PDB file of C-alpha atoms in Angstrom:
ATOM      1  CA  UNK U  23      94.297  69.766 -16.836  1.00 90.00           C
ATOM      2  CA  UNK U  24      95.865  73.123 -17.720  1.00 93.00           C
ATOM      3  CA  UNK U  25      98.759  73.708 -20.083  1.00 94.00           C
ATOM      4  CA  UNK U  26      99.862  76.602 -17.872  1.00 94.00           C
ATOM      5  CA  UNK U  27      98.838  78.551 -14.795  1.00 94.00           C
ATOM      6  CA  UNK U  28      99.506  82.284 -14.942  1.00 94.00           C
ATOM      7  CA  UNK U  29      99.923  83.848 -11.513  1.00 90.00           C
ATOM      8  CA  UNK U  30     100.729  87.286 -10.183  1.00 91.00           C
ATOM      9  CA  UNK U  31     102.006  88.524  -6.846  1.00 88.00           C
ATOM     10  CA  UNK U  32     100.397  87.219  -3.670  1.00 81.00           C
ATOM     11  CA  UNK U  33      96.621  87.816  -3.800  1.00 82.00           C
ATOM     12  CA  UNK U  34      97.020  89.804  -7.030  1.00 88.00           C
ATOM     13  CA  UNK U  35      96.392  88.783 -10.658  1.00 93.00           C
ATOM     14  CA  UNK U  36      99.188  88.731 -13.251  1.00 96.00           C
ATOM     15  CA  UNK U  37      99.759  91.701 -15.521  1.00 97.00           C
ATOM     16  CA  UNK U  38      98.357  91.517 -19.089  1.00 98.00           C
ATOM     17  CA  UNK U  39     101.937  91.387 -20.390  1.00 98.00           C
ATOM     18  CA  UNK U  40     102.623  88.288 -18.288  1.00 97.00           C
ATOM     19  CA  UNK U  41      99.499  86.556 -19.593  1.00 98.00           C
ATOM     20  CA  UNK U  42     100.511  87.309 -23.176  1.00 98.00           C
ATOM     21  CA  UNK U  43     104.083  86.121 -22.568  1.00 97.00           C
ATOM     22  CA  UNK U  44     102.961  82.785 -21.123  1.00 97.00           C
ATOM     23  CA  UNK U  45     100.395  82.190 -23.883  1.00 97.00           C
ATOM     24  CA  UNK U  46     103.066  82.715 -26.536  1.00 97.00           C
ATOM     25  CA  UNK U  47     105.509  80.465 -24.662  1.00 97.00           C
ATOM     26  CA  UNK U  48     103.250  77.409 -24.376  1.00 96.00           C
ATOM     27  CA  UNK U  49     101.768  77.277 -27.887  1.00 95.00           C
ATOM     28  CA  UNK U  50     102.716  78.277 -31.403  1.00 95.00           C
ATOM     29  CA  UNK U  51      99.214  77.585 -32.742  1.00 95.00           C
ATOM     30  CA  UNK U  52      97.916  81.071 -31.862  1.00 97.00           C
ATOM     31  CA  UNK U  53      94.825  79.770 -30.102  1.00 97.00           C
ATOM     32  CA  UNK U  54      94.017  79.371 -26.429  1.00 97.00           C
ATOM     33  CA  UNK U  55      91.189  78.898 -23.966  1.00 98.00           C
ATOM     34  CA  UNK U  56      91.455  80.855 -20.710  1.00 98.00           C
ATOM     35  CA  UNK U  57      89.694  79.808 -17.505  1.00 98.00           C
ATOM     36  CA  UNK U  58      89.371  82.872 -15.260  1.00 97.00           C
ATOM     37  CA  UNK U  59      88.160  83.123 -11.672  1.00 96.00           C
ATOM     38  CA  UNK U  60      85.540  85.786 -11.109  1.00 95.00           C
ATOM     39  CA  UNK U  61      87.499  88.466  -9.293  1.00 93.00           C
ATOM     40  CA  UNK U  62      87.231  92.007 -10.675  1.00 93.00           C
ATOM     41  CA  UNK U  63      90.960  92.542 -11.169  1.00 94.00           C
ATOM     42  CA  UNK U  64      91.502  89.090 -12.683  1.00 96.00           C
ATOM     43  CA  UNK U  65      88.697  89.528 -15.200  1.00 97.00           C
ATOM     44  CA  UNK U  66      89.953  92.972 -16.183  1.00 97.00           C
ATOM     45  CA  UNK U  67      93.578  92.001 -16.857  1.00 98.00           C
ATOM     46  CA  UNK U  68      92.690  88.781 -18.683  1.00 98.00           C
ATOM     47  CA  UNK U  69      90.252  90.623 -20.927  1.00 98.00           C
ATOM     48  CA  UNK U  70      92.988  93.161 -21.733  1.00 98.00           C
ATOM     49  CA  UNK U  71      95.350  90.330 -22.670  1.00 98.00           C
ATOM     50  CA  UNK U  72      92.643  88.590 -24.711  1.00 98.00           C
ATOM     51  CA  UNK U  73      91.893  91.781 -26.644  1.00 98.00           C
ATOM     52  CA  UNK U  74      95.590  92.203 -27.481  1.00 98.00           C
ATOM     53  CA  UNK U  75      96.010  88.584 -28.600  1.00 98.00           C
ATOM     54  CA  UNK U  76      92.903  88.735 -30.776  1.00 98.00           C
ATOM     55  CA  UNK U  77      94.158  91.929 -32.382  1.00 98.00           C
ATOM     56  CA  UNK U  78      97.371  90.187 -33.462  1.00 98.00           C
ATOM     57  CA  UNK U  79      95.539  87.248 -34.976  1.00 98.00           C
ATOM     58  CA  UNK U  80      94.986  84.802 -32.118  1.00 98.00           C
ATOM     59  CA  UNK U  81      91.785  82.812 -31.667  1.00 98.00           C
ATOM     60  CA  UNK U  82      90.787  83.096 -28.011  1.00 98.00           C
ATOM     61  CA  UNK U  83      87.812  81.893 -25.999  1.00 98.00           C
ATOM     62  CA  UNK U  84      87.365  81.980 -22.237  1.00 98.00           C
ATOM     63  CA  UNK U  85      85.130  81.114 -19.320  1.00 98.00           C
ATOM     64  CA  UNK U  86      84.692  83.056 -16.066  1.00 97.00           C
ATOM     65  CA  UNK U  87      84.086  80.740 -13.102  1.00 97.00           C
ATOM     66  CA  UNK U  88      81.780  82.053 -10.359  1.00 95.00           C
ATOM     67  CA  UNK U  89      81.021  78.919  -8.346  1.00 97.00           C
ATOM     68  CA  UNK U  90      80.840  80.724  -4.972  1.00 95.00           C
ATOM     69  CA  UNK U  91      77.298  80.460  -3.548  1.00 94.00           C
ATOM     70  CA  UNK U  92      77.850  82.442  -0.351  1.00 90.00           C
ATOM     71  CA  UNK U  93      75.951  85.289  -2.036  1.00 75.00           C
ATOM     72  CA  UNK U  94      72.216  84.624  -2.299  1.00 66.00           C
ATOM     73  CA  UNK U  95      70.646  87.853  -3.523  1.00 56.00           C
ATOM     74  CA  UNK U  96      70.189  87.797  -7.310  1.00 56.00           C
ATOM     75  CA  UNK U  97      71.313  91.430  -7.502  1.00 48.00           C
ATOM     76  CA  UNK U  98      74.705  90.448  -6.071  1.00 56.00           C
ATOM     77  CA  UNK U  99      75.377  87.264  -8.068  1.00 61.00           C
ATOM     78  CA  UNK U 100      77.771  89.063 -10.410  1.00 63.00           C
ATOM     79  CA  UNK U 101      80.108  89.257  -7.394  1.00 76.00           C
ATOM     80  CA  UNK U 102      80.218  85.489  -6.902  1.00 90.00           C
ATOM     81  CA  UNK U 103      83.865  84.529  -6.685  1.00 93.00           C
ATOM     82  CA  UNK U 104      85.797  81.802  -8.428  1.00 95.00           C
ATOM     83  CA  UNK U 105      86.631  79.068  -5.908  1.00 96.00           C
ATOM     84  CA  UNK U 106      87.754  75.427  -5.931  1.00 97.00           C
ATOM     85  CA  UNK U 107      84.986  74.345  -8.306  1.00 98.00           C
ATOM     86  CA  UNK U 108      87.282  75.850 -10.932  1.00 98.00           C
ATOM     87  CA  UNK U 109      89.392  72.680 -10.618  1.00 97.00           C
ATOM     88  CA  UNK U 110      86.546  70.473 -11.869  1.00 98.00           C
ATOM     89  CA  UNK U 111      85.962  72.774 -14.833  1.00 98.00           C
ATOM     90  CA  UNK U 112      89.676  72.824 -15.645  1.00 97.00           C
ATOM     91  CA  UNK U 113      89.764  69.014 -15.589  1.00 97.00           C
ATOM     92  CA  UNK U 114      86.853  68.610 -17.993  1.00 98.00           C
ATOM     93  CA  UNK U 115      87.889  71.402 -20.367  1.00 98.00           C
ATOM     94  CA  UNK U 116      91.489  70.145 -20.264  1.00 97.00           C
ATOM     95  CA  UNK U 117      90.366  66.640 -21.219  1.00 97.00           C
ATOM     96  CA  UNK U 118      88.312  67.967 -24.122  1.00 97.00           C
ATOM     97  CA  UNK U 119      91.193  70.130 -25.320  1.00 97.00           C
ATOM     98  CA  UNK U 120      93.488  67.100 -25.268  1.00 95.00           C
ATOM     99  CA  UNK U 121      90.923  65.272 -27.410  1.00 95.00           C
ATOM    100  CA  UNK U 122      91.285  68.044 -29.995  1.00 96.00           C
ATOM    101  CA  UNK U 123      87.962  69.788 -29.517  1.00 97.00           C
ATOM    102  CA  UNK U 124      87.594  73.249 -31.061  1.00 98.00           C
ATOM    103  CA  UNK U 125      87.508  76.489 -29.081  1.00 98.00           C
ATOM    104  CA  UNK U 126      83.812  76.772 -29.934  1.00 98.00           C
ATOM    105  CA  UNK U 127      83.214  73.326 -28.417  1.00 98.00           C
ATOM    106  CA  UNK U 128      85.219  74.219 -25.299  1.00 98.00           C
ATOM    107  CA  UNK U 129      83.258  77.438 -24.883  1.00 98.00           C
ATOM    108  CA  UNK U 130      79.939  75.607 -25.240  1.00 98.00           C
ATOM    109  CA  UNK U 131      80.810  72.966 -22.637  1.00 98.00           C
ATOM    110  CA  UNK U 132      82.232  75.582 -20.268  1.00 98.00           C
ATOM    111  CA  UNK U 133      78.981  77.561 -20.447  1.00 98.00           C
ATOM    112  CA  UNK U 134      77.117  74.368 -19.544  1.00 98.00           C
ATOM    113  CA  UNK U 135      79.458  73.620 -16.640  1.00 98.00           C
ATOM    114  CA  UNK U 136      79.357  77.034 -14.993  1.00 97.00           C
ATOM    115  CA  UNK U 137      75.779  76.995 -13.605  1.00 96.00           C
ATOM    116  CA  UNK U 138      76.167  73.368 -12.499  1.00 98.00           C
ATOM    117  CA  UNK U 139      79.273  74.006 -10.365  1.00 98.00           C
ATOM    118  CA  UNK U 140      78.872  75.393  -6.841  1.00 98.00           C
ATOM    119  CA  UNK U 141      81.240  75.875  -3.889  1.00 98.00           C
ATOM    120  CA  UNK U 142      81.092  76.904  -0.249  1.00 96.00           C
ATOM    121  CA  UNK U 143      84.224  77.490   1.796  1.00 92.00           C
ATOM    122  CA  UNK U 144      84.723  77.860   5.535  1.00 94.00           C
ATOM    123  CA  UNK U 145      87.733  79.099   7.499  1.00 93.00           C
ATOM    124  CA  UNK U 146      89.015  78.198  10.944  1.00 92.00           C
ATOM    125  CA  UNK U 147      91.830  80.761  10.988  1.00 88.00           C
ATOM    126  CA  UNK U 148      92.835  83.904   9.144  1.00 82.00           C
ATOM    127  CA  UNK U 149      94.971  84.241   6.068  1.00 74.00           C
ATOM    128  CA  UNK U 150      97.876  86.464   7.099  1.00 70.00           C
ATOM    129  CA  UNK U 151      98.871  88.839   4.337  1.00 66.00           C
ATOM    130  CA  UNK U 152     102.477  88.483   3.252  1.00 56.00           C
ATOM    131  CA  UNK U 153     104.846  91.033   4.886  1.00 53.00           C
ATOM    132  CA  UNK U 154     101.912  92.513   6.806  1.00 59.00           C
ATOM    133  CA  UNK U 155     100.800  92.015  10.377  1.00 53.00           C
ATOM    134  CA  UNK U 156      97.063  92.319   9.676  1.00 58.00           C
ATOM    135  CA  UNK U 157      94.685  89.370   9.570  1.00 59.00           C
ATOM    136  CA  UNK U 158      92.019  89.357   6.905  1.00 69.00           C
ATOM    137  CA  UNK U 159      89.052  87.728   8.676  1.00 76.00           C
ATOM    138  CA  UNK U 160      89.496  88.722  12.341  1.00 78.00           C
ATOM    139  CA  UNK U 161      88.645  85.227  13.538  1.00 83.00           C
ATOM    140  CA  UNK U 162      88.852  84.309  17.194  1.00 82.00           C
ATOM    141  CA  UNK U 163      90.510  81.123  18.419  1.00 83.00           C
ATOM    142  CA  UNK U 164      87.286  79.085  18.425  1.00 89.00           C
ATOM    143  CA  UNK U 165      85.505  80.772  15.493  1.00 92.00           C
ATOM    144  CA  UNK U 166      84.547  79.444  12.087  1.00 94.00           C
ATOM    145  CA  UNK U 167      83.521  81.593   9.143  1.00 94.00           C
ATOM    146  CA  UNK U 168      81.185  80.309   6.415  1.00 95.00           C
ATOM    147  CA  UNK U 169      81.427  81.567   2.838  1.00 93.00           C
ATOM    148  CA  UNK U 170      84.999  82.889   2.795  1.00 90.00           C
ATOM    149  CA  UNK U 171      87.038  83.485  -0.366  1.00 88.00           C
ATOM    150  CA  UNK U 172      90.448  82.097  -1.304  1.00 86.00           C
ATOM    151  CA  UNK U 173      92.166  85.435  -0.616  1.00 82.00           C
ATOM    152  CA  UNK U 174      90.668  85.790   2.838  1.00 80.00           C
ATOM    153  CA  UNK U 175      87.566  87.682   1.719  1.00 83.00           C
ATOM    154  CA  UNK U 176      84.696  87.882   4.183  1.00 84.00           C
ATOM    155  CA  UNK U 177      81.993  85.230   4.293  1.00 87.00           C
ATOM    156  CA  UNK U 178      78.338  85.361   5.293  1.00 90.00           C
ATOM    157  CA  UNK U 179      78.329  84.159   8.934  1.00 91.00           C
ATOM    158  CA  UNK U 180      80.667  83.579  11.859  1.00 92.00           C
ATOM    159  CA  UNK U 181      79.946  80.986  14.536  1.00 92.00           C
ATOM    160  CA  UNK U 182      81.736  79.278  17.375  1.00 92.00           C
ATOM    161  CA  UNK U 183      83.405  75.936  16.678  1.00 90.00           C
ATOM    162  CA  UNK U 184      81.020  73.109  15.795  1.00 90.00           C
ATOM    163  CA  UNK U 185      81.265  69.399  15.145  1.00 94.00           C
ATOM    164  CA  UNK U 186      82.154  68.278  11.636  1.00 95.00           C
ATOM    165  CA  UNK U 187      78.646  66.929  11.039  1.00 95.00           C
ATOM    166  CA  UNK U 188      77.017  70.277  11.871  1.00 96.00           C
ATOM    167  CA  UNK U 189      79.369  72.159   9.561  1.00 96.00           C
ATOM    168  CA  UNK U 190      78.664  69.635   6.811  1.00 97.00           C
ATOM    169  CA  UNK U 191      74.924  70.089   7.375  1.00 97.00           C
ATOM    170  CA  UNK U 192      75.211  73.873   6.916  1.00 96.00           C
ATOM    171  CA  UNK U 193      77.009  73.393   3.614  1.00 97.00           C
ATOM    172  CA  UNK U 194      74.621  70.743   2.281  1.00 97.00           C
ATOM    173  CA  UNK U 195      71.605  72.905   3.187  1.00 96.00           C
ATOM    174  CA  UNK U 196      73.147  75.807   1.290  1.00 95.00           C
ATOM    175  CA  UNK U 197      73.853  73.556  -1.692  1.00 97.00           C
ATOM    176  CA  UNK U 198      70.273  72.241  -1.718  1.00 96.00           C
ATOM    177  CA  UNK U 199      68.861  75.760  -1.875  1.00 94.00           C
ATOM    178  CA  UNK U 200      71.078  76.616  -4.822  1.00 94.00           C
ATOM    179  CA  UNK U 201      70.865  73.393  -6.813  1.00 96.00           C
ATOM    180  CA  UNK U 202      67.233  72.476  -6.089  1.00 94.00           C
ATOM    181  CA  UNK U 203      68.333  68.947  -6.903  1.00 96.00           C
ATOM    182  CA  UNK U 204      66.144  65.914  -7.413  1.00 95.00           C
ATOM    183  CA  UNK U 205      66.645  62.444  -5.970  1.00 96.00           C
ATOM    184  CA  UNK U 206      68.867  60.065  -7.959  1.00 96.00           C
ATOM    185  CA  UNK U 207      70.763  62.906  -9.659  1.00 98.00           C
ATOM    186  CA  UNK U 208      74.480  62.250 -10.179  1.00 98.00           C
ATOM    187  CA  UNK U 209      76.994  64.690  -8.718  1.00 98.00           C
ATOM    188  CA  UNK U 210      80.756  64.977  -8.462  1.00 98.00           C
ATOM    189  CA  UNK U 211      82.142  65.997  -5.058  1.00 98.00           C
ATOM    190  CA  UNK U 212      85.399  67.851  -4.455  1.00 98.00           C
ATOM    191  CA  UNK U 213      86.453  68.468  -0.837  1.00 98.00           C
ATOM    192  CA  UNK U 214      89.316  70.931  -0.899  1.00 97.00           C
ATOM    193  CA  UNK U 215      91.775  71.457   1.960  1.00 96.00           C
ATOM    194  CA  UNK U 216      92.324  75.228   1.900  1.00 94.00           C
ATOM    195  CA  UNK U 217      95.187  74.739   4.344  1.00 92.00           C
ATOM    196  CA  UNK U 218      96.346  73.309   7.684  1.00 92.00           C
ATOM    197  CA  UNK U 219      93.686  70.579   7.885  1.00 93.00           C
ATOM    198  CA  UNK U 220      95.034  67.130   8.752  1.00 94.00           C
ATOM    199  CA  UNK U 221      94.260  64.152   6.474  1.00 93.00           C
ATOM    200  CA  UNK U 222      92.128  62.624   9.251  1.00 95.00           C
ATOM    201  CA  UNK U 223      90.020  65.788   9.589  1.00 95.00           C
ATOM    202  CA  UNK U 224      89.782  66.082   5.823  1.00 95.00           C
ATOM    203  CA  UNK U 225      88.490  62.523   5.427  1.00 96.00           C
ATOM    204  CA  UNK U 226      86.117  62.770   8.402  1.00 97.00           C
ATOM    205  CA  UNK U 227      84.539  65.881   6.930  1.00 97.00           C
ATOM    206  CA  UNK U 228      84.317  64.231   3.491  1.00 98.00           C
ATOM    207  CA  UNK U 229      82.524  61.254   5.063  1.00 98.00           C
ATOM    208  CA  UNK U 230      80.011  63.571   6.770  1.00 98.00           C
ATOM    209  CA  UNK U 231      79.327  65.481   3.530  1.00 98.00           C
ATOM    210  CA  UNK U 232      78.972  62.248   1.555  1.00 98.00           C
ATOM    211  CA  UNK U 233      76.541  60.723   4.060  1.00 98.00           C
ATOM    212  CA  UNK U 234      74.333  63.815   4.035  1.00 98.00           C
ATOM    213  CA  UNK U 235      74.278  63.962   0.230  1.00 98.00           C
ATOM    214  CA  UNK U 236      73.320  60.296   0.069  1.00 98.00           C
ATOM    215  CA  UNK U 237      70.501  60.970   2.551  1.00 97.00           C
ATOM    216  CA  UNK U 238      69.328  63.599   0.072  1.00 97.00           C
ATOM    217  CA  UNK U 239      68.990  60.768  -2.450  1.00 98.00           C
ATOM    218  CA  UNK U 240      71.933  61.858  -4.615  1.00 98.00           C
ATOM    219  CA  UNK U 241      74.358  59.503  -6.343  1.00 98.00           C
ATOM    220  CA  UNK U 242      78.052  60.392  -5.993  1.00 98.00           C
ATOM    221  CA  UNK U 243      80.080  58.429  -8.561  1.00 97.00           C
ATOM    222  CA  UNK U 244      83.079  60.768  -8.246  1.00 97.00           C
ATOM    223  CA  UNK U 245      84.752  61.994  -5.034  1.00 96.00           C
ATOM    224  CA  UNK U 246      88.068  63.814  -4.695  1.00 95.00           C
ATOM    225  CA  UNK U 247      89.614  64.925  -1.417  1.00 95.00           C
ATOM    226  CA  UNK U 248      92.876  66.840  -1.099  1.00 94.00           C
ATOM    227  CA  UNK U 249      94.666  70.187  -1.352  1.00 94.00           C
ATOM    228  CA  UNK U 250      93.624  71.516  -4.756  1.00 94.00           C
ATOM    229  CA  UNK U 251      93.250  75.271  -4.148  1.00 93.00           C
ATOM    230  CA  UNK U 252      94.948  76.560  -1.018  1.00 91.00           C
ATOM    231  CA  UNK U 253      95.146  80.013   0.543  1.00 87.00           C
ATOM    232  CA  UNK U 254      98.184  81.672   2.105  1.00 81.00           C
ATOM    233  CA  UNK U 255      98.442  80.656   5.775  1.00 82.00           C
ATOM    234  CA  UNK U 256      94.704  79.998   6.144  1.00 87.00           C
ATOM    235  CA  UNK U 257      93.155  77.007   7.888  1.00 91.00           C
ATOM    236  CA  UNK U 258      89.960  75.954   6.178  1.00 94.00           C
ATOM    237  CA  UNK U 259      88.094  73.645   3.864  1.00 96.00           C
ATOM    238  CA  UNK U 260      85.694  73.998   0.955  1.00 97.00           C
ATOM    239  CA  UNK U 261      83.125  71.799  -0.738  1.00 98.00           C
ATOM    240  CA  UNK U 262      82.431  71.882  -4.465  1.00 98.00           C
ATOM    241  CA  UNK U 263      79.622  70.007  -6.181  1.00 98.00           C
ATOM    242  CA  UNK U 264      79.164  69.549  -9.914  1.00 98.00           C
ATOM    243  CA  UNK U 265      75.825  68.222 -11.167  1.00 98.00           C
ATOM    244  CA  UNK U 266      76.882  65.710 -13.804  1.00 98.00           C
ATOM    245  CA  UNK U 267      75.624  65.685 -17.370  1.00 95.00           C
ATOM    246  CA  UNK U 268      76.584  64.136 -20.681  1.00 90.00           C
ATOM    247  CA  UNK U 269      80.101  62.579 -20.522  1.00 96.00           C
ATOM    248  CA  UNK U 270      81.420  64.821 -17.735  1.00 98.00           C
ATOM    249  CA  UNK U 271      82.030  61.887 -15.396  1.00 98.00           C
ATOM    250  CA  UNK U 272      84.090  60.130 -18.061  1.00 97.00           C
ATOM    251  CA  UNK U 273      86.204  63.273 -18.555  1.00 97.00           C
ATOM    252  CA  UNK U 274      86.760  63.705 -14.813  1.00 97.00           C
ATOM    253  CA  UNK U 275      88.026  60.137 -14.589  1.00 95.00           C
ATOM    254  CA  UNK U 276      90.619  60.533 -17.328  1.00 94.00           C
ATOM    255  CA  UNK U 277      94.104  60.173 -15.754  1.00 92.00           C
ATOM    256  CA  UNK U 278      96.262  63.257 -15.299  1.00 91.00           C
ATOM    257  CA  UNK U 279      99.887  63.809 -14.344  1.00 88.00           C
ATOM    258  CA  UNK U 280      98.978  67.033 -12.536  1.00 87.00           C
ATOM    259  CA  UNK U 281     100.768  67.096  -9.172  1.00 83.00           C
ATOM    260  CA  UNK U 282      97.748  67.606  -6.914  1.00 84.00           C
ATOM    261  CA  UNK U 283      95.329  65.348  -8.802  1.00 88.00           C
ATOM    262  CA  UNK U 284      95.497  61.752  -7.492  1.00 79.00           C
ATOM    263  CA  UNK U 285      94.223  59.349 -10.150  1.00 71.00           C
ATOM    264  CA  UNK U 286      92.619  56.821  -7.834  1.00 56.00           C
ATOM    265  CA  UNK U 287      88.827  57.037  -7.933  1.00 47.00           C
TER     266      UNK U 287
END
């Protein structure tokens, strides 16, 4: 997985100085690969840190993950956010880095992964901002919100509460439109508990998603369910799909000691 995660204050990116400090602390080799979620502030501060490190002799490459498919219009795709699909990319790139691959190799694989990784999230309750009384999504008691972001950003449609199967169907339909997949393609599935979802609900939803994908004729040799990318005080769940190529499945299955990554397949 990752050597380090560099975080800022709640719902804010770290400062460039913090990024530089962590990079220097975890390696003396003066080279690093950054995986950045596509939020304007995050991209800006990481690029500032990367410019500084390159100027003092570091070799740096990076990838910007924009797996959010809640935005359809091509003119708005640059605003696609980085969501839980980032975890799958981190796992594969982390495995390759451990195998000693060069930064050029990591960059090449990351560029291949990005268009094949897609995520849709949905919320059942708001994310309450820390030390503030406001709610970010203005959800009613029986509302769900499709297409939300991990910081409580707005999605594309609100509806009243539905059965798990109907919510799964909405997500799979959205995925089909974006992937334009063919029968017998292999995909990896990550069902992410954004927060407050019970294990029973989590597994029920995963079963519904899996059944619908299999009805689409897809093969799913890799499934992970759990809390991989959560949001402050929000109840919700997201689905990430990676269309598998090359040895990506093998890399995903490599064991990891990362806390939130169970190694059972």
